CSV table of C-alpha atoms in Angstrom, one decimal:
chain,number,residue,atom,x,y,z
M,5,UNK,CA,-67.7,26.3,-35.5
M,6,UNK,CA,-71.0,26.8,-34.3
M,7,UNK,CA,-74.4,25.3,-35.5
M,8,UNK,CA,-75.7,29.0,-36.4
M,9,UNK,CA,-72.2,28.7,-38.9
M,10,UNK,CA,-70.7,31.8,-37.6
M,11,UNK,CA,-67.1,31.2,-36.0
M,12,UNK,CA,-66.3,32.2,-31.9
M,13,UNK,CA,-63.4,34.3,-31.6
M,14,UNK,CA,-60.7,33.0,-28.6
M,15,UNK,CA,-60.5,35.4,-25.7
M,16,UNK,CA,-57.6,37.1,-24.5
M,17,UNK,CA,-56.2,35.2,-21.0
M,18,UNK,CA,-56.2,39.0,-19.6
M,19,UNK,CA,-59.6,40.0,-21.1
M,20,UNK,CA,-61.0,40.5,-17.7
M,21,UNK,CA,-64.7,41.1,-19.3
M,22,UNK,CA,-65.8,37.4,-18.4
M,23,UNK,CA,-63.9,36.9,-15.3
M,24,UNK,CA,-65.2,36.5,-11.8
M,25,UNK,CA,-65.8,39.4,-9.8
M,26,UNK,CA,-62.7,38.1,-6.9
M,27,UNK,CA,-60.6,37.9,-9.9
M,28,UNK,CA,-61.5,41.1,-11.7
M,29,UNK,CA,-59.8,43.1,-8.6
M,30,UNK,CA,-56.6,45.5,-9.3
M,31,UNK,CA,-53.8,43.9,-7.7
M,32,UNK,CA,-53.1,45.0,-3.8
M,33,UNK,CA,-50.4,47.8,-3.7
M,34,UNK,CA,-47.2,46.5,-2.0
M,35,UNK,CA,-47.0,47.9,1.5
M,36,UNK,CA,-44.5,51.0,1.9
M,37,UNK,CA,-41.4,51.3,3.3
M,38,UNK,CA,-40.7,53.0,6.2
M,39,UNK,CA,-38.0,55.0,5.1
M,40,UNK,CA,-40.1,56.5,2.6
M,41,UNK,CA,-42.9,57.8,5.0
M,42,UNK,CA,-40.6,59.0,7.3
M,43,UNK,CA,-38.9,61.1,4.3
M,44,UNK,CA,-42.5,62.8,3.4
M,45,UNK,CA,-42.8,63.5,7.4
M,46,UNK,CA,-39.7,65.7,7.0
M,47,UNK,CA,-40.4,67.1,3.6
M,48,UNK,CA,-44.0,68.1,4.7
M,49,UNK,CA,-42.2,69.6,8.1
M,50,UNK,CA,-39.7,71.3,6.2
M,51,UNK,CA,-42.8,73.0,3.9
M,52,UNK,CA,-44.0,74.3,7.3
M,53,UNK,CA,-40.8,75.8,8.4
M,54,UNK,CA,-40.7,77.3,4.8
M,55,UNK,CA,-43.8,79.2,5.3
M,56,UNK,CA,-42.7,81.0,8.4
M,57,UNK,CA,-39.4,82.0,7.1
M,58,UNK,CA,-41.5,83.6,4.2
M,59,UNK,CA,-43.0,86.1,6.5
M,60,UNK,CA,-39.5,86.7,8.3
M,61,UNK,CA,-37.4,89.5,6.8
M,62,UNK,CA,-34.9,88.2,4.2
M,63,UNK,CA,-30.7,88.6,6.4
M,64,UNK,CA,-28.3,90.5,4.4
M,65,UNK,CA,-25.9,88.6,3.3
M,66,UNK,CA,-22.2,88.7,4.6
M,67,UNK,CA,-19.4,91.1,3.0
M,68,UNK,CA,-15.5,90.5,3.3
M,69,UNK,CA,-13.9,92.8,5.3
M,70,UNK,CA,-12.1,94.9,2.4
M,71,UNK,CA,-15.5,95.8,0.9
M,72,UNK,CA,-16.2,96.7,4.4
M,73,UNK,CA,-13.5,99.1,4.7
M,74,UNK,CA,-14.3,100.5,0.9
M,75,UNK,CA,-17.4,101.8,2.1
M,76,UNK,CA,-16.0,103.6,5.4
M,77,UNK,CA,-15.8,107.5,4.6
M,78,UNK,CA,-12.6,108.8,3.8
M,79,UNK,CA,-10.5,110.8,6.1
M,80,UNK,CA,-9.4,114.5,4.9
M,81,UNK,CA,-5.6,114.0,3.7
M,82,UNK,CA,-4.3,117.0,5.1
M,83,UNK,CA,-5.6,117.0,8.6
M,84,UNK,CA,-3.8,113.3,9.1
M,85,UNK,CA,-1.3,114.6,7.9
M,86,UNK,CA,-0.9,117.8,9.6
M,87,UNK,CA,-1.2,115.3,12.7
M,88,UNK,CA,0.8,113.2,11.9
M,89,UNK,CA,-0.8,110.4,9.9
M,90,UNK,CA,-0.2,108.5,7.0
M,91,UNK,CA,-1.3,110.8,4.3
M,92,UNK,CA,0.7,112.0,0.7
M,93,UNK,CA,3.8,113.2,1.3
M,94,UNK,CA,4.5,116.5,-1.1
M,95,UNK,CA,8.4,116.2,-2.2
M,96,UNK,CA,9.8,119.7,-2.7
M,97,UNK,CA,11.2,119.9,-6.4
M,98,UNK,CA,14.8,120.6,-5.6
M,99,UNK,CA,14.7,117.6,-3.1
M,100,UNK,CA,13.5,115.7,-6.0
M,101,UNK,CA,16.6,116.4,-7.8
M,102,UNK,CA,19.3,116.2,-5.1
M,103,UNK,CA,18.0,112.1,-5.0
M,104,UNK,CA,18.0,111.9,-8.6
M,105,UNK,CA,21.9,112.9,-8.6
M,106,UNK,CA,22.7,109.3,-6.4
M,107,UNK,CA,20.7,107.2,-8.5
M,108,UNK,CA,22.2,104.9,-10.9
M,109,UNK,CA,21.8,105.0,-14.1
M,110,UNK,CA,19.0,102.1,-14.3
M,111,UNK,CA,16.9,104.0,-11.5
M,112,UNK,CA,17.3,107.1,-13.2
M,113,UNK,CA,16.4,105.7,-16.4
M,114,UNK,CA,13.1,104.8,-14.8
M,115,UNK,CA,12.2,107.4,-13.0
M,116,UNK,CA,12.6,109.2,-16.5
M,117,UNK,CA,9.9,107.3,-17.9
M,118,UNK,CA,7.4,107.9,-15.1
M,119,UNK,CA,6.1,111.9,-16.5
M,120,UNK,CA,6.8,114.4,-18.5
M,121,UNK,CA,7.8,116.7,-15.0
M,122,UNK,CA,10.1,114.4,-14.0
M,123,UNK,CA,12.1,113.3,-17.5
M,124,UNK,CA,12.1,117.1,-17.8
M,125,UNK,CA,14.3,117.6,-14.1
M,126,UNK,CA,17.0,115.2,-15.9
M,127,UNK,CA,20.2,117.1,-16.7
M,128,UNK,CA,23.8,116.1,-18.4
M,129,UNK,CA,25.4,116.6,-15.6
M,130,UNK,CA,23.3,114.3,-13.8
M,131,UNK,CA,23.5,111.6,-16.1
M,132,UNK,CA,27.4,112.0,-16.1
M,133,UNK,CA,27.8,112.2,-12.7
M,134,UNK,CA,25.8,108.8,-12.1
M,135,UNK,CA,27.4,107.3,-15.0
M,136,UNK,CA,30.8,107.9,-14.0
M,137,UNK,CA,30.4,107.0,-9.9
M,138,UNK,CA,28.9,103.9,-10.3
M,139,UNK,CA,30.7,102.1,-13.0
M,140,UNK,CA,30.3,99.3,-14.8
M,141,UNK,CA,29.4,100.1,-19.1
M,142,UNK,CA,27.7,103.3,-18.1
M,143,UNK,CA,30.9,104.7,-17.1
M,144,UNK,CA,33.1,103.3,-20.2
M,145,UNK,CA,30.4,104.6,-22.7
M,146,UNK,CA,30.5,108.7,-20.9
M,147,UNK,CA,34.4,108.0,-21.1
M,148,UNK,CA,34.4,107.1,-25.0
M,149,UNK,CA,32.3,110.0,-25.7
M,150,UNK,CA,34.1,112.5,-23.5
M,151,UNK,CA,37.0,111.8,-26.2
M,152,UNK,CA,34.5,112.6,-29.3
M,153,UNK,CA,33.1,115.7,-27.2
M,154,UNK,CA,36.4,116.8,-26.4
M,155,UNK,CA,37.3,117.1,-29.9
M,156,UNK,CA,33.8,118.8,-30.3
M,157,UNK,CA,33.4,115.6,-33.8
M,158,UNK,CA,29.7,114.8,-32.8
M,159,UNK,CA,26.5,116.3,-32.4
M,160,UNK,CA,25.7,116.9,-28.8
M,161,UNK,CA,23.5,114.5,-27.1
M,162,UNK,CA,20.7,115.4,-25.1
M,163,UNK,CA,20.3,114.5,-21.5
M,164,UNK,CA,17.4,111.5,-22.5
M,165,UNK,CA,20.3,110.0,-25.3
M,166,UNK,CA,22.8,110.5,-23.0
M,167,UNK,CA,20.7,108.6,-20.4
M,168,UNK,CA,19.7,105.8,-23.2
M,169,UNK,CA,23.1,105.3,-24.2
M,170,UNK,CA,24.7,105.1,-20.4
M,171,UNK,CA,22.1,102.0,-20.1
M,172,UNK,CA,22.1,100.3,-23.8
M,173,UNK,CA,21.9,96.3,-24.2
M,174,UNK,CA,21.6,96.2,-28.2
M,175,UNK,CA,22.1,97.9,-31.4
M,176,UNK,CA,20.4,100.7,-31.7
M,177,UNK,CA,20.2,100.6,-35.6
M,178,UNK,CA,19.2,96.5,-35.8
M,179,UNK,CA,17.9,95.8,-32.4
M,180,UNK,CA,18.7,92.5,-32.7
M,181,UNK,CA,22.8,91.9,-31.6
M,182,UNK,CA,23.8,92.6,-27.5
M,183,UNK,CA,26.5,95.9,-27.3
M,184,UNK,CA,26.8,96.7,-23.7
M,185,UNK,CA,28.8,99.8,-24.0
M,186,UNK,CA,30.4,101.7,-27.0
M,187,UNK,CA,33.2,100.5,-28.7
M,188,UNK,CA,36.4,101.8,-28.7
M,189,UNK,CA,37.8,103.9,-31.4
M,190,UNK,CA,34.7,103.7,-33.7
M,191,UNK,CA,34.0,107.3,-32.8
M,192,UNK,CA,30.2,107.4,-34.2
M,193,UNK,CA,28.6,108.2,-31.0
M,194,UNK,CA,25.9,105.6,-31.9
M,195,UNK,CA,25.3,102.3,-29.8
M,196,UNK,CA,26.1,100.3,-33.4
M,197,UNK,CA,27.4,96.6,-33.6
M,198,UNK,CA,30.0,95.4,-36.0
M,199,UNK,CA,27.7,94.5,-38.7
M,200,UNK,CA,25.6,97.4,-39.0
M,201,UNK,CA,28.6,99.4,-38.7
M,202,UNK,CA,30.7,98.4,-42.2
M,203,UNK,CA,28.0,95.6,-43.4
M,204,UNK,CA,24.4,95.2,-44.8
M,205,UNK,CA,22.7,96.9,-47.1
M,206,UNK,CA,22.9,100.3,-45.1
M,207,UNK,CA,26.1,100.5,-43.7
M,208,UNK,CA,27.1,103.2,-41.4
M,209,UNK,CA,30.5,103.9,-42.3
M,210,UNK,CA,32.5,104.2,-45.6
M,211,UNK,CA,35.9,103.5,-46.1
M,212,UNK,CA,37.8,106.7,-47.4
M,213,UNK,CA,41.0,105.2,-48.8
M,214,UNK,CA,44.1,107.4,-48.2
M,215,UNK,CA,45.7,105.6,-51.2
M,216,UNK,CA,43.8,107.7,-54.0
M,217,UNK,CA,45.7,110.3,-55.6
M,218,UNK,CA,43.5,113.0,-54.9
M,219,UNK,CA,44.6,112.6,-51.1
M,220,UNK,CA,48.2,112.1,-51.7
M,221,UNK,CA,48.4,115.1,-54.5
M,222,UNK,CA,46.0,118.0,-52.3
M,223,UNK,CA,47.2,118.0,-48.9
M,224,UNK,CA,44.1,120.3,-48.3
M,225,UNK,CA,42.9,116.8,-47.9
M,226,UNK,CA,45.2,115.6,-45.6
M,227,UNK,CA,43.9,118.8,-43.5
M,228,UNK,CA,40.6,117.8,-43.6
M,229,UNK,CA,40.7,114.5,-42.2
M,230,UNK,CA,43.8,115.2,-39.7
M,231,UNK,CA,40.8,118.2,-37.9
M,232,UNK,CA,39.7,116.8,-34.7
M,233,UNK,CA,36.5,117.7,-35.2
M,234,UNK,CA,36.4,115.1,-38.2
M,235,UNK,CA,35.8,111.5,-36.4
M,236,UNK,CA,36.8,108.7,-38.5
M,237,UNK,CA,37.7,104.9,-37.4
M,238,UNK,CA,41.0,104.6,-39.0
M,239,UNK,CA,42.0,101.3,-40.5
M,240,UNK,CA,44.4,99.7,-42.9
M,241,UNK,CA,42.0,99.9,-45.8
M,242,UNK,CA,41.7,103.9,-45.2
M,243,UNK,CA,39.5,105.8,-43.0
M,244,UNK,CA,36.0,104.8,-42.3
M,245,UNK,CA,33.5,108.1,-42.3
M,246,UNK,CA,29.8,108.7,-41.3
M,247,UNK,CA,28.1,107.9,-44.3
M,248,UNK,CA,25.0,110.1,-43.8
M,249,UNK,CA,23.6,112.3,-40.9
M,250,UNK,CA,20.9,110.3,-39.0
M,251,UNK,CA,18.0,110.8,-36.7
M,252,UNK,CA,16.6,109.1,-33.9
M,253,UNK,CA,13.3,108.2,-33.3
M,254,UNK,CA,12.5,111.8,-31.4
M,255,UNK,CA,14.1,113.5,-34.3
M,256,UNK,CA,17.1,114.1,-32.5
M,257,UNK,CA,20.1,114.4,-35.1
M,258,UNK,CA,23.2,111.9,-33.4
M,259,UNK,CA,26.7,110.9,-35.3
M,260,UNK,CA,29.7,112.6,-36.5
M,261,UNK,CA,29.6,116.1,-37.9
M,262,UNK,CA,31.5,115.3,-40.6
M,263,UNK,CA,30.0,112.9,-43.5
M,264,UNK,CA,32.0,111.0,-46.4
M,265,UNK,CA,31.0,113.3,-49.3
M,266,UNK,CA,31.6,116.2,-46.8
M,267,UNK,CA,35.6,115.5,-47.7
M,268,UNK,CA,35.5,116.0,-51.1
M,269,UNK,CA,32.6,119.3,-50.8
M,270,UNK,CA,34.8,120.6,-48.1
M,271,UNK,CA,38.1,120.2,-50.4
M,272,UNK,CA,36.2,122.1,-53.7
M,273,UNK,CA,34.4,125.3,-51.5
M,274,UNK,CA,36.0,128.2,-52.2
M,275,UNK,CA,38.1,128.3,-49.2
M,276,UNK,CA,39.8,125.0,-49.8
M,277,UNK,CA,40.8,126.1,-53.6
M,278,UNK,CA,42.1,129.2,-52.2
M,279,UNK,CA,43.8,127.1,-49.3
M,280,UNK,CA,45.1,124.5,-52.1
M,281,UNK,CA,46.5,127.4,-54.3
M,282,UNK,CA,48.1,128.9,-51.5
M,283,UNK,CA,49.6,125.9,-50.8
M,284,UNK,CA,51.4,125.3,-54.1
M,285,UNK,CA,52.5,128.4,-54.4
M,286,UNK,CA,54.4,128.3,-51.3
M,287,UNK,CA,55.7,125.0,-52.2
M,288,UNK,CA,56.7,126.3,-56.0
M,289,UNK,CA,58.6,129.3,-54.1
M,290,UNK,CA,60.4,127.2,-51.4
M,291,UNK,CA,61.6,124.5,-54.4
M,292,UNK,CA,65.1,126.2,-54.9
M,293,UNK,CA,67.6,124.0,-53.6
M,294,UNK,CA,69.7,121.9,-55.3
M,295,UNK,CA,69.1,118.6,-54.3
M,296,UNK,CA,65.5,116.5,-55.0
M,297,UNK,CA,65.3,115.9,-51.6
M,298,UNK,CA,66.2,119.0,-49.9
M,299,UNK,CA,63.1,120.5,-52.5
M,300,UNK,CA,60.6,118.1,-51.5
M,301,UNK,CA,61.4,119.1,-47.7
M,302,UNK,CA,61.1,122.7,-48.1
M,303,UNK,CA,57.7,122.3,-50.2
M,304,UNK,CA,56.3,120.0,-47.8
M,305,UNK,CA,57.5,122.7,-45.6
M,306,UNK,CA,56.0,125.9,-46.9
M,307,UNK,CA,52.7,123.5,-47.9
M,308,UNK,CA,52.5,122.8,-43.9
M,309,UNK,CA,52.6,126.6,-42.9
M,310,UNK,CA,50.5,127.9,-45.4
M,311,UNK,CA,48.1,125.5,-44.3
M,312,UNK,CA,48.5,126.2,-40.4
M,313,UNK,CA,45.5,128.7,-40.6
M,314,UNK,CA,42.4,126.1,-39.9
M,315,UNK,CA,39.6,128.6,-39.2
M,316,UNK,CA,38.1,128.5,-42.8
M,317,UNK,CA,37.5,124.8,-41.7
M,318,UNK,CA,35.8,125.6,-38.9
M,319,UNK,CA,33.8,127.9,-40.7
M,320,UNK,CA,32.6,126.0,-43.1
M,321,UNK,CA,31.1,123.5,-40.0
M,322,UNK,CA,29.3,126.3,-38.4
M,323,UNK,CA,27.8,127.7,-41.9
M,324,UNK,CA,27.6,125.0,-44.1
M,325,UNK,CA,27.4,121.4,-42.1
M,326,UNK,CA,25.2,123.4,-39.0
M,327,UNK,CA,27.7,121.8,-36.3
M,328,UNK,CA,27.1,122.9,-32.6
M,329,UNK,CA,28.8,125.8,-31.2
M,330,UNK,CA,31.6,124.8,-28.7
M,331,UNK,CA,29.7,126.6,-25.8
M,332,UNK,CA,27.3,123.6,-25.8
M,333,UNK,CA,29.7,121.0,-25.1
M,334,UNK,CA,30.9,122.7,-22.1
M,335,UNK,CA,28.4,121.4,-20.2
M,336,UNK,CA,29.1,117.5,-20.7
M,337,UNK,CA,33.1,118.1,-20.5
M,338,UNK,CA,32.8,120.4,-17.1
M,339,UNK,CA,30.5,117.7,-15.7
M,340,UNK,CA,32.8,115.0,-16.5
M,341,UNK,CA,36.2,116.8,-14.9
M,342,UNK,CA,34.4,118.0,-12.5
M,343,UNK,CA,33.4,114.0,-11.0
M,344,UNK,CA,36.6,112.7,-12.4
M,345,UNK,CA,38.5,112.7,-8.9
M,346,UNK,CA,35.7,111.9,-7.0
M,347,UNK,CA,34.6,108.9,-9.1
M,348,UNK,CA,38.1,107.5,-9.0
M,349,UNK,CA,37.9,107.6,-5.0
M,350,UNK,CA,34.8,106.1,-5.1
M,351,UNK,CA,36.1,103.4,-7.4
M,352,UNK,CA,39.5,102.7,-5.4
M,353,UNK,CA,36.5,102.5,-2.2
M,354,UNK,CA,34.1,99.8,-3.4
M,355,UNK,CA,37.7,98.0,-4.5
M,356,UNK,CA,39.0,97.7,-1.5
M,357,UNK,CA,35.8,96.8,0.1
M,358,UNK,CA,35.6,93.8,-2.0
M,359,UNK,CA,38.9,93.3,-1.6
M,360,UNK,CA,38.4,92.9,2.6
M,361,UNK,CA,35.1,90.7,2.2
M,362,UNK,CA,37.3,88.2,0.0
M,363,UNK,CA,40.2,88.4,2.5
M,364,UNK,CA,37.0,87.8,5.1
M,365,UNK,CA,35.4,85.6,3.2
M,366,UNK,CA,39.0,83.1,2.9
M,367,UNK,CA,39.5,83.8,6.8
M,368,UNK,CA,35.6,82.4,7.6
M,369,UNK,CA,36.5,79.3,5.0
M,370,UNK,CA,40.1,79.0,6.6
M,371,UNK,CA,39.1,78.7,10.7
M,372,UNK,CA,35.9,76.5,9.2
M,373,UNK,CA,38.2,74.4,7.6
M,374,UNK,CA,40.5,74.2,10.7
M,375,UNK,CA,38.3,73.7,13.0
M,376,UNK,CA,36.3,70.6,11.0
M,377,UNK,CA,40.0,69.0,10.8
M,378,UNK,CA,40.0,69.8,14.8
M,379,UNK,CA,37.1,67.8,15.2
M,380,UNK,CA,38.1,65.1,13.3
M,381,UNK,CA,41.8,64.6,14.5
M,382,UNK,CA,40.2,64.8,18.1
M,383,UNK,CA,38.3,61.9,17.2
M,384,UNK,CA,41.1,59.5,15.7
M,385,UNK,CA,42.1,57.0,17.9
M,386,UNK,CA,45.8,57.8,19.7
M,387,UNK,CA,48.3,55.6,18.2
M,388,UNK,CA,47.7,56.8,14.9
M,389,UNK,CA,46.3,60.3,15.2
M,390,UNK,CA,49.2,62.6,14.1
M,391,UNK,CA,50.5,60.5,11.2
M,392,UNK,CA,46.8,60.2,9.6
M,393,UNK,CA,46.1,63.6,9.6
M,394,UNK,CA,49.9,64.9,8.8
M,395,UNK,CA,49.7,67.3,6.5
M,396,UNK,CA,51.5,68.3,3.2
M,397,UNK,CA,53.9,71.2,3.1
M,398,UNK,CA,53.0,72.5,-0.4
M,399,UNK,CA,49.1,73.1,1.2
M,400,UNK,CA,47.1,72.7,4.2
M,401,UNK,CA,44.3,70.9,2.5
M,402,UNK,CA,46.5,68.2,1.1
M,403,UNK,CA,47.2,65.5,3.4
M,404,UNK,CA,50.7,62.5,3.3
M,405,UNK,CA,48.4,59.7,3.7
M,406,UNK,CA,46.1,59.0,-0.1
M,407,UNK,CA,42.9,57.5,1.5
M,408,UNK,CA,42.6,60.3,4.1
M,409,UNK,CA,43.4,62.8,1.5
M,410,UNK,CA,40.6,61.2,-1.1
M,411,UNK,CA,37.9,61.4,2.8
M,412,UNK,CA,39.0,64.9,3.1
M,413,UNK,CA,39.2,66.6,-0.4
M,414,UNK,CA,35.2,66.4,-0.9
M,415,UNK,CA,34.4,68.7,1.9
M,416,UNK,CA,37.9,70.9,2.4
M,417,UNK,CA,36.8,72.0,-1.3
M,418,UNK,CA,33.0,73.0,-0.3
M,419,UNK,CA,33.1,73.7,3.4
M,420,UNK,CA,29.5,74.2,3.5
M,421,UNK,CA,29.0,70.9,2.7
M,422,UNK,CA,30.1,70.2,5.9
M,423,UNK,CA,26.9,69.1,8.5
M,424,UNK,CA,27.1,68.6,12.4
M,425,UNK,CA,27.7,64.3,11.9
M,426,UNK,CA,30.4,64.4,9.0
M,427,UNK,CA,33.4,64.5,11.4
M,428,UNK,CA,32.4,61.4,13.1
M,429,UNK,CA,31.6,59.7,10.5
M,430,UNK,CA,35.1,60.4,8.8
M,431,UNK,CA,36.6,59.4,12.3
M,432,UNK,CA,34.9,56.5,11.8
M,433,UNK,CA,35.9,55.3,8.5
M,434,UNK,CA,39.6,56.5,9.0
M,435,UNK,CA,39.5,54.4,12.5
M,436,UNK,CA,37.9,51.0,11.0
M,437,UNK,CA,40.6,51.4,8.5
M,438,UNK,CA,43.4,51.8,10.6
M,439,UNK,CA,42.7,49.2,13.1
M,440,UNK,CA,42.2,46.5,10.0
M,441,UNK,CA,45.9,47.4,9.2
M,442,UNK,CA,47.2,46.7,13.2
M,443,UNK,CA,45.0,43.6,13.1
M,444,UNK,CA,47.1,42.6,10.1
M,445,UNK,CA,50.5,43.6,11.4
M,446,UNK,CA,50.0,42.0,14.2
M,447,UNK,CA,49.6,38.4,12.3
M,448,UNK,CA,52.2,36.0,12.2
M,449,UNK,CA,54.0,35.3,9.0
M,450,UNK,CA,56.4,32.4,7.5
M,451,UNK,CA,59.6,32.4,8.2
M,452,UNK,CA,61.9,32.4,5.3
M,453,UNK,CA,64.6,30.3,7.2
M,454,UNK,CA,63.0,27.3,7.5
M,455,UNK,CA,62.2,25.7,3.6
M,456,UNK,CA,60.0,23.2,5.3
M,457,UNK,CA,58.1,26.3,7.3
C-alpha cells in the first residue's frame, strides 16, 4: 500500500507497456527453408506459363475410334451391294421356307417367334416333317397324335400348337411338373401330367364306369364309346373321358371331341332312341329258339346288325358337338405318310453313324491302350519282361501278376489319363520291385538237415 492509501495493481510479465525498447521488439521470424522458396519459384513460373496458354486456342479433346467411325457418312446399301459389298442380303420368300423345312423343331420354334411374316410361313406339314426326321420327343408326340388324328377323336391343331407341342418341357394346364412328350394311350391331345389329368380340383378326365346298368342294358351305349372318333383312356375302373371342351391361351379349342356328358346326350337325341328301339325290336324278333342261350346269341345278334348303321353318330358330331370335317385332317395324316419312309432312313443313318464312331471310338482306346503296354513292357528289364506283363485270357486289360495288375488298372480304365512320363515311371516301380525279389532269392537260407545249423 501506498502513502496516498490507494493500492498498485501487479503487472502482467508480458505487459510490454513498461518494458525497454530492445525488449519491446516482435520476435525475429525463423529463417525459411529452401525447399519452400524454391516451391513458390515454380508455382509463380507455372502462373506464367498459365497465362500464355490462356491466349492459345483450347485442343479438342481425343475420341475413340468407334465414335470416329459413327460419324463417317454412310455408304448407299444397294450400290455395295450391287458391287459386291457387304450390304443386306434380301432372302426370296420361297427360299425362306425351303430352310425352314430342315430346321428342327427348336430352330423352327424360334424363328416362329421372330414376326408375324414369318410365324405366318409355318405350315403342318412343316412341323411334321421336322418333327418326324429328327427325332427325339418331337417325333414320339407327332406319332401319338397321328393315332388320335387318324381316328379323326380331336380337334385339329394348328401349325403354332402343333409346333408348341413337338417342343413341350411341362404341363401345359399346371406349368409346374416336366412331360417331355405325350403319353401314351391318354389320347387328350394335351401336353397334361398325371396329376392334372385324373387329380386336383379340376381334373381333366372322368371315369365313365362300364359297370352301370345303363351301359350294360342300352348297347346304343356300348356304340357310343366303341366309335373311334370317341377318345377315352381305358382303365380298370371304366373309361376316362374329356370332362369339358377347353381353350388355349389364343382361343384355340384343343382335346377330344367327345366330352363325358356327351355319352349320355348322345344316347337320349332322337337318333339314339330310335337306334335303341330298333335295337330291341330286332332282338325281341330273333328270341325264338329254344334254348336261353341260343336266345341271348341271336338278340345280341340282331342288336349288333341293327346297330351296324353308325352315320347318325357322325351326324350328331358335325351338327351338334361342331367337330372338324375329315377333309381337315388330311393335311397332318398326308404329311405324316408322306416322311414316314424317309424319316426311318434317316433314323437307321444317324444309327449307324453312331454305331461306327463307338466302334472308332473302342479302336482309338484299344491301339492307345496297346501301345502304352508297348512302352512299358519295352522298358521292363529282360529276365522278367514276359511273365510281368502276361496277360489274362478272360481280358486284355487284366494281367496274372496282382501288383502289376493293381499299376495298370488306373490308367487301362481312363486312357487319357495317360501322359508322356507314366510308362517309365511304371517301368520303374515294376523293376525296383522285381529286382528286390532276385536280391532275396538269391540269399542263402538254413538248411533243415543240420539241427545245430
Amino acid at each position: 500500500p501506498t502513502t496516498k492509501g490507494k493500492m498498485k495493481t501487479a503487472k502482467h510479465p508480458n505487459d510490454e507497456t513498461d518494458l525497454p525498447e530492445e525488449d519491446s521488439k516482435p520476435p525475429a521470424k525463423r529463417p525459411r527453408r529452401k525447399a519452400a522458396i524454391k516451391s513458390e519459384k515454380l508455382i509463380a513460373g507455372m502462373a506464367e506459363d498459365d497465362d500464355d496458354v490462356k491466349n492459345s486456342p483450347p485442343k479438342r479433346p481425343r475420341r475413340k475410334k468407334a465414335a470416329l467411325k459413327s460419324e463417317e457418312p454412310a455408304k448407299d446399301d444397294s450400290s455395295s451391294a450391287e458391287h459386291g459389298g457387304s450390304g443386306p442380303v434380301v432372302i426370296n420368300v420361297d427360299a425362306m421356307v425351303n430352310v425352314m423345312e430342315f430346321l428342327p423343331p427348336r430352330s423352327l420354334y424360334n424363328i416362329a417367334l421372330t414376326c408375324k411374316s414369318l410365324r405366318e410361313m409355318v405350315t403342318t406339314k412343316m412341323v411334321v416333317h421336322s418333327a418326324l426326321i429328327h427325332g427325339g420327343h418331337a417325333k414320339k408326340t407327332m406319332e401319338e397324335l397321328y393315332n388320335m388324328m387318324k381316328n379323326r377323336s380331336i380337334h385339329v391343331p394348328s401349325p403354332l400348337r402343333l409346333l408348341r407341342l413337338a417342343n413341350g418341357k411341362r404341363c401345359e394346364f399346371c406349368v409346374n411338373k416336366s412331360v417331355n412328350s405325350l403319353y401314351n394311350g391318354l389320347n387328350i391331345g394335351a401336353f397334361s401330367c398325371w396329376d392334372c389329368l385324373a387329380k386336383g380340383d379340376d381334373p381333366l378326365t372322368k371315369a365313365w364306369k362300364t359297370s352301370w346298368a345303363r351301359y350294360w342294358r342300352n348297347p346304343v351305349y356300348q356304340k357310343i364309346l366303341n366309335h373311334p372318333r370317341v377318345a377315352f383312356r381305358d382303365k380298370s375302373k371304366g373309361k376316362f373321358l374329356w370332362i369339358q371342351d377347353r381353350m388355349d391361351a389364343h382361343g384355340e379349342k384343343f382335346g377330344p371331341i367327345v366330352c363325358w356328358e356327351d355319352i349320355d346326350a348322345m344316347a337320349e337325341c332322337a337318333d339314339g332312341k330310335n337306334a335303341t328301339a330298333a335295337a330291341k325290336a330286332a332282338s325281341s324278333v330273333a328270341a325264338n329258339h329254344a334254348s336261353v342261350a341260343a336266345n341271348y346269341v341271336a338278340g345280341r345278334l340282331a342288336e349288333a346288325n341293327a346297330l351296324s348303321n353308325i352315320e347318325w353318330i357322325d351326324r350328331y358330331l358335325t351338327d351338334t358337338l361342331g367337330a372338324p370335317p375329315v377333309e381337315e385332317y388330311s393335311e397332318f395324316i398326308e404329311a405324316f405318310a408322306d416322311i414316314t419312309d424317309r424319316a426311318r432312313r434317316i433314323a437307321r443313318e444317324k444309327e449307324n453313324i453312331k454305331r461306327d464312331k463307338r466302334v472308332k471310338k473302342q479302336e482309338n482306346r484299344r491301339a492307345a491302350t496297346d501301345k502304352f503296354l508297348a512302352d512299358v513292357t519295352a522298358l521292363i528289364d529282360e529276365p522278367f519282361r514276359e511273365k510281368a506283363v502276361e496277360r489274362s485270357s478272360s481280358s486284355y486289360k487284366t494281367f496274372v501278376t496282382p501288383f502289376v495288375e493293381d499299376l495298370m488298372s488306373p490308367y487301362l480304365r481312363a486312357v487319357s489319363s495317360i501322359k508322356k512320363n507314366t510308362s517309365t515311371e511304371l517301368a520303374k516301380e515294376i523293376n525296383t520291385f522285381l529286382r528286390s525279389l532276385d536280391e532275396l532269392l538269391a540269399m542263402n537260407f538254413l538248411s533243415d538237415d543240420d539241427a545245430f545249423e
